[in-house]
mmCIF file of C-alpha atoms and ligand atoms in Angstrom:
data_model
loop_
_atom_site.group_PDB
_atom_site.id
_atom_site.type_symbol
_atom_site.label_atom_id
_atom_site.label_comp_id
_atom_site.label_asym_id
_atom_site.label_seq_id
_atom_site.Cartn_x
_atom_site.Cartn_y
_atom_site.Cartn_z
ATOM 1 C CA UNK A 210 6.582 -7.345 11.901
ATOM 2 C CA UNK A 211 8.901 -5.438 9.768
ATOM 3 C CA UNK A 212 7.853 -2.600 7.397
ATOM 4 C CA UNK A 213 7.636 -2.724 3.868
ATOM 5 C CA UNK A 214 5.957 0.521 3.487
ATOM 6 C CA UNK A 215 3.506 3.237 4.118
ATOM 7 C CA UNK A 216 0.537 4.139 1.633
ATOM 8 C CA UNK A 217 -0.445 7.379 1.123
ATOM 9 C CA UNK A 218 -3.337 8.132 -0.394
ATOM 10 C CA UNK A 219 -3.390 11.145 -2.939
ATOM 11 C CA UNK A 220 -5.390 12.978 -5.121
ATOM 12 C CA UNK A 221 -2.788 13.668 -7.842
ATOM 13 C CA UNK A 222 -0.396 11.610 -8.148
ATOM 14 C CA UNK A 223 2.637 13.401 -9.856
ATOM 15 C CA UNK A 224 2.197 16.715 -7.667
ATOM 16 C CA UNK A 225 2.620 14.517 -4.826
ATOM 17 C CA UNK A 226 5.348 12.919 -5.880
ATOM 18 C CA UNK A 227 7.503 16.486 -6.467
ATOM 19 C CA UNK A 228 6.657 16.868 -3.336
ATOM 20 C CA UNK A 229 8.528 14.185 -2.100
ATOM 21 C CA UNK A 230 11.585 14.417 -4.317
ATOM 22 C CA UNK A 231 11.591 17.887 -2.320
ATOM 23 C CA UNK A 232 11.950 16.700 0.634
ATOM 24 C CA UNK A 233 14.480 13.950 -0.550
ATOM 25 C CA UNK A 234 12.211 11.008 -1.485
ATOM 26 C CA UNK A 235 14.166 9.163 -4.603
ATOM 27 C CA UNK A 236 11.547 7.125 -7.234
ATOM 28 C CA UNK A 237 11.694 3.436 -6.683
ATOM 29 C CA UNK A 238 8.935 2.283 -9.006
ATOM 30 C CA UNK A 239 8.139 4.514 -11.455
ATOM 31 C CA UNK A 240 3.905 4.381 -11.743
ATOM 32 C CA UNK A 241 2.533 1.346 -12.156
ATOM 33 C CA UNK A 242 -1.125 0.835 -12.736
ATOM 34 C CA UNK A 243 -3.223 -1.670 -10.533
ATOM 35 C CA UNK A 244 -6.110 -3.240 -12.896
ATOM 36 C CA UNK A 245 -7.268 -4.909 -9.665
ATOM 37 C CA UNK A 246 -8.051 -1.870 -7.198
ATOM 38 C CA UNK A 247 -8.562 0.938 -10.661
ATOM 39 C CA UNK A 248 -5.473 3.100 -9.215
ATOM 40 C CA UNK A 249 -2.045 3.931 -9.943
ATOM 41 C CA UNK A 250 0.872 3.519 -7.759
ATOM 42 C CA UNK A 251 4.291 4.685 -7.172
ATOM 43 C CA UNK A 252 6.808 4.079 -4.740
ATOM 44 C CA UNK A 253 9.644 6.581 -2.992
ATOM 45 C CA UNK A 254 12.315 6.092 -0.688
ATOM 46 C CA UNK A 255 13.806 7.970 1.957
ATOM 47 C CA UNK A 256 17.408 5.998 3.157
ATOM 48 C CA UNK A 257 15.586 2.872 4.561
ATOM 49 C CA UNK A 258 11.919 4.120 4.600
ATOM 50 C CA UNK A 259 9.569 3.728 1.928
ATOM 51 C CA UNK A 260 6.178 5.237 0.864
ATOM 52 C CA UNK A 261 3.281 3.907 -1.380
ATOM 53 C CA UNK A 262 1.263 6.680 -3.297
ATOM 54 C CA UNK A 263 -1.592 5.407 -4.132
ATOM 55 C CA UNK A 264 -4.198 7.308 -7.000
ATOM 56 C CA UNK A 265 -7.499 6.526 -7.608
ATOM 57 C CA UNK A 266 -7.621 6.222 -11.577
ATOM 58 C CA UNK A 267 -11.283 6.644 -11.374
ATOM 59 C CA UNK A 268 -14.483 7.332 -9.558
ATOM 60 C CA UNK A 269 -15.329 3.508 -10.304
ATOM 61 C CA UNK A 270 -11.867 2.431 -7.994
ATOM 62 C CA UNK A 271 -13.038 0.800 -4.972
ATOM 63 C CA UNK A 272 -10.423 3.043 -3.326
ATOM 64 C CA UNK A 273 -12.078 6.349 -4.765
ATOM 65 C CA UNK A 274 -14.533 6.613 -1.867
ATOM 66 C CA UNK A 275 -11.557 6.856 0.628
ATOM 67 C CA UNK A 276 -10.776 10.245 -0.404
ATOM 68 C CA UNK A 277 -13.287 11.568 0.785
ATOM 69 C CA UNK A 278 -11.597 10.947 4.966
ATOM 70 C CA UNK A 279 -8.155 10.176 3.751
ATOM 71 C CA UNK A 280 -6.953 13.193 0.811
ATOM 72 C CA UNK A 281 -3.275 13.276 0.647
ATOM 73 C CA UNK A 282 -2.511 11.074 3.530
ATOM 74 C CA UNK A 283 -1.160 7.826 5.220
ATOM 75 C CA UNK A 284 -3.885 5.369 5.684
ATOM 76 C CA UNK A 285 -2.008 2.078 5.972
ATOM 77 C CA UNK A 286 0.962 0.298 6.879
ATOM 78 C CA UNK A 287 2.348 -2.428 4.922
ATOM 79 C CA UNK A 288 4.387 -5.428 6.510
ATOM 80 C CA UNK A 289 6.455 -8.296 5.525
ATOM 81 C CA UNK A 290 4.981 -11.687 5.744
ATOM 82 C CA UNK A 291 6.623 -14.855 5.027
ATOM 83 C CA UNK A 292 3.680 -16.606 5.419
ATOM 84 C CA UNK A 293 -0.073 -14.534 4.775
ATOM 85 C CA UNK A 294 -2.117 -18.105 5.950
ATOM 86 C CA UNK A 295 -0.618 -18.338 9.374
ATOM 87 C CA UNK A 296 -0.061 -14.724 9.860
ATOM 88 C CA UNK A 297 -4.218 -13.686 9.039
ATOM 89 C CA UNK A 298 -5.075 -16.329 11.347
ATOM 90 C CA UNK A 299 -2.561 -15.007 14.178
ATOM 91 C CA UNK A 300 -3.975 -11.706 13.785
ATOM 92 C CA UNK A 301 -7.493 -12.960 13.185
ATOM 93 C CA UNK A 302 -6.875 -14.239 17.090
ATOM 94 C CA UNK A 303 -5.886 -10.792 17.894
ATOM 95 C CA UNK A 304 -8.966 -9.538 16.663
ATOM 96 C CA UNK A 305 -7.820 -8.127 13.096
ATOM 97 C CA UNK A 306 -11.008 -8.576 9.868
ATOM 98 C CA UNK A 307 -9.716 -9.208 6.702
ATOM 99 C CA UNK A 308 -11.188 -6.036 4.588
ATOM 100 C CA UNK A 309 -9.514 -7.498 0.736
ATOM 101 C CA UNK A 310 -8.834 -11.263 0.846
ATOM 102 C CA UNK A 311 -5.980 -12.879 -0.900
ATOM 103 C CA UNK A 312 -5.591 -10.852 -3.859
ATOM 104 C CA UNK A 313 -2.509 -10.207 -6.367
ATOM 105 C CA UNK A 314 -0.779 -6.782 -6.368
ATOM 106 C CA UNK A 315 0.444 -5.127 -9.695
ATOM 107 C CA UNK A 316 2.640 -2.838 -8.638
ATOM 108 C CA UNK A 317 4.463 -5.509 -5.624
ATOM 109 C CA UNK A 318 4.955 -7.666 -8.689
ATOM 110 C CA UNK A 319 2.579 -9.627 -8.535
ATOM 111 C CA UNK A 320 3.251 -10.908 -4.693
ATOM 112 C CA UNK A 321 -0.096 -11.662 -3.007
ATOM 113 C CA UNK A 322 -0.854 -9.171 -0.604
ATOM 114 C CA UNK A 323 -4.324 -9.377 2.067
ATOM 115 C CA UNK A 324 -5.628 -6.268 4.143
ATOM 116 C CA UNK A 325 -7.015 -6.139 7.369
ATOM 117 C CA UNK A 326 -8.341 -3.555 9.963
ATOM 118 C CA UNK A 327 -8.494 -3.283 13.296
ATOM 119 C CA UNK A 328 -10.419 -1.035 15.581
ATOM 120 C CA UNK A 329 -7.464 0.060 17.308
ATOM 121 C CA UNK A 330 -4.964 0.976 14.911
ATOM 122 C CA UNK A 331 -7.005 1.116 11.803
ATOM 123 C CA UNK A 332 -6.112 -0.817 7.789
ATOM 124 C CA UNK A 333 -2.697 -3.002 7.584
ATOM 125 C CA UNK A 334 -1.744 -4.537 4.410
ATOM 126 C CA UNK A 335 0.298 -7.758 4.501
ATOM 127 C CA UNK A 336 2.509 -8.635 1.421
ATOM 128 C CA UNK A 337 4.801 -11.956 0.618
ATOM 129 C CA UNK A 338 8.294 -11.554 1.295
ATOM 130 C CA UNK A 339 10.075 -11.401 -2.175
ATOM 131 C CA UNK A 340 11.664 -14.670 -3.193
ATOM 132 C CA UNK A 341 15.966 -13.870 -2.922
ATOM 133 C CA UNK A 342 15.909 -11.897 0.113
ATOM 134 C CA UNK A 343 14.953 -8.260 -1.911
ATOM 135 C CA UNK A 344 14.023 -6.158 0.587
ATOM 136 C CA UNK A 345 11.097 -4.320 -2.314
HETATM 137 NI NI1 LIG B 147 0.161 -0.692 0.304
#
């Protein structure tokens, strides 16, 4: 499956953002807040690779809790799907649980995006393939 990105959690999100300009991230998507998850979200690129930051806007964001085992780091990886039915099932069969159902995503505009988990290689996030072959 091909790669649209990597999420990062972080604690603050325009610190960690510098950072990445330093090390020659460019801003994609300026920040963009999620109403469904309560957190704010940018995304960088670096040539062909891309990172999600993703900021808990409050203690009430279901994604606060995380923080606690994932501060300032990669917890998932986000891949292309041209079709989220047939590809949860496939990776139901493979053993995957869906961890957030169907659910919009703000900041993908407004593509549907699922995420799973798996014991061995931990949270994936599957998002629709743009419409006009866009590879954001
Ligand atoms: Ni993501």
């Amino acid at each position: 499956m091909k790669v649209h990105h990597v999420g990062y959690l972080v604690k603050r999100l325009a610190r960690s953002e510098e950072a990445f300009v330093r090390l020659g991230y460019k801003i994609e998507r300026e920040v963009c807040y999620d109403h469904v998850r309560d957190v704010n979200i940018s995304f960088l690129k670096n040539g062909s690779e891309r990172v999600e930051l993703i900021e808990p806007a409050s203690k009430g964001s279901p994604l606060y809790p995380l923080l606690k085992n994932y501060k300032n780091s990669p917890y998932h990886i986000c891949y292309f799907s041209d079709d989220l039915e047939a590809d949860r099932k496939s990776l139901e069969a493979d053993g995957f649980m869906v961890i957030q159902d169907t659910q919009i995503a703000p900041a993908l505009d407004g593509r549907n995006v699922i995420f799973m988990v798996s014991a061995d290689i931990g949270i994936i996030e599957l998002v629709e393939t743009a419409e006009g072959g866009s590879d954001f």
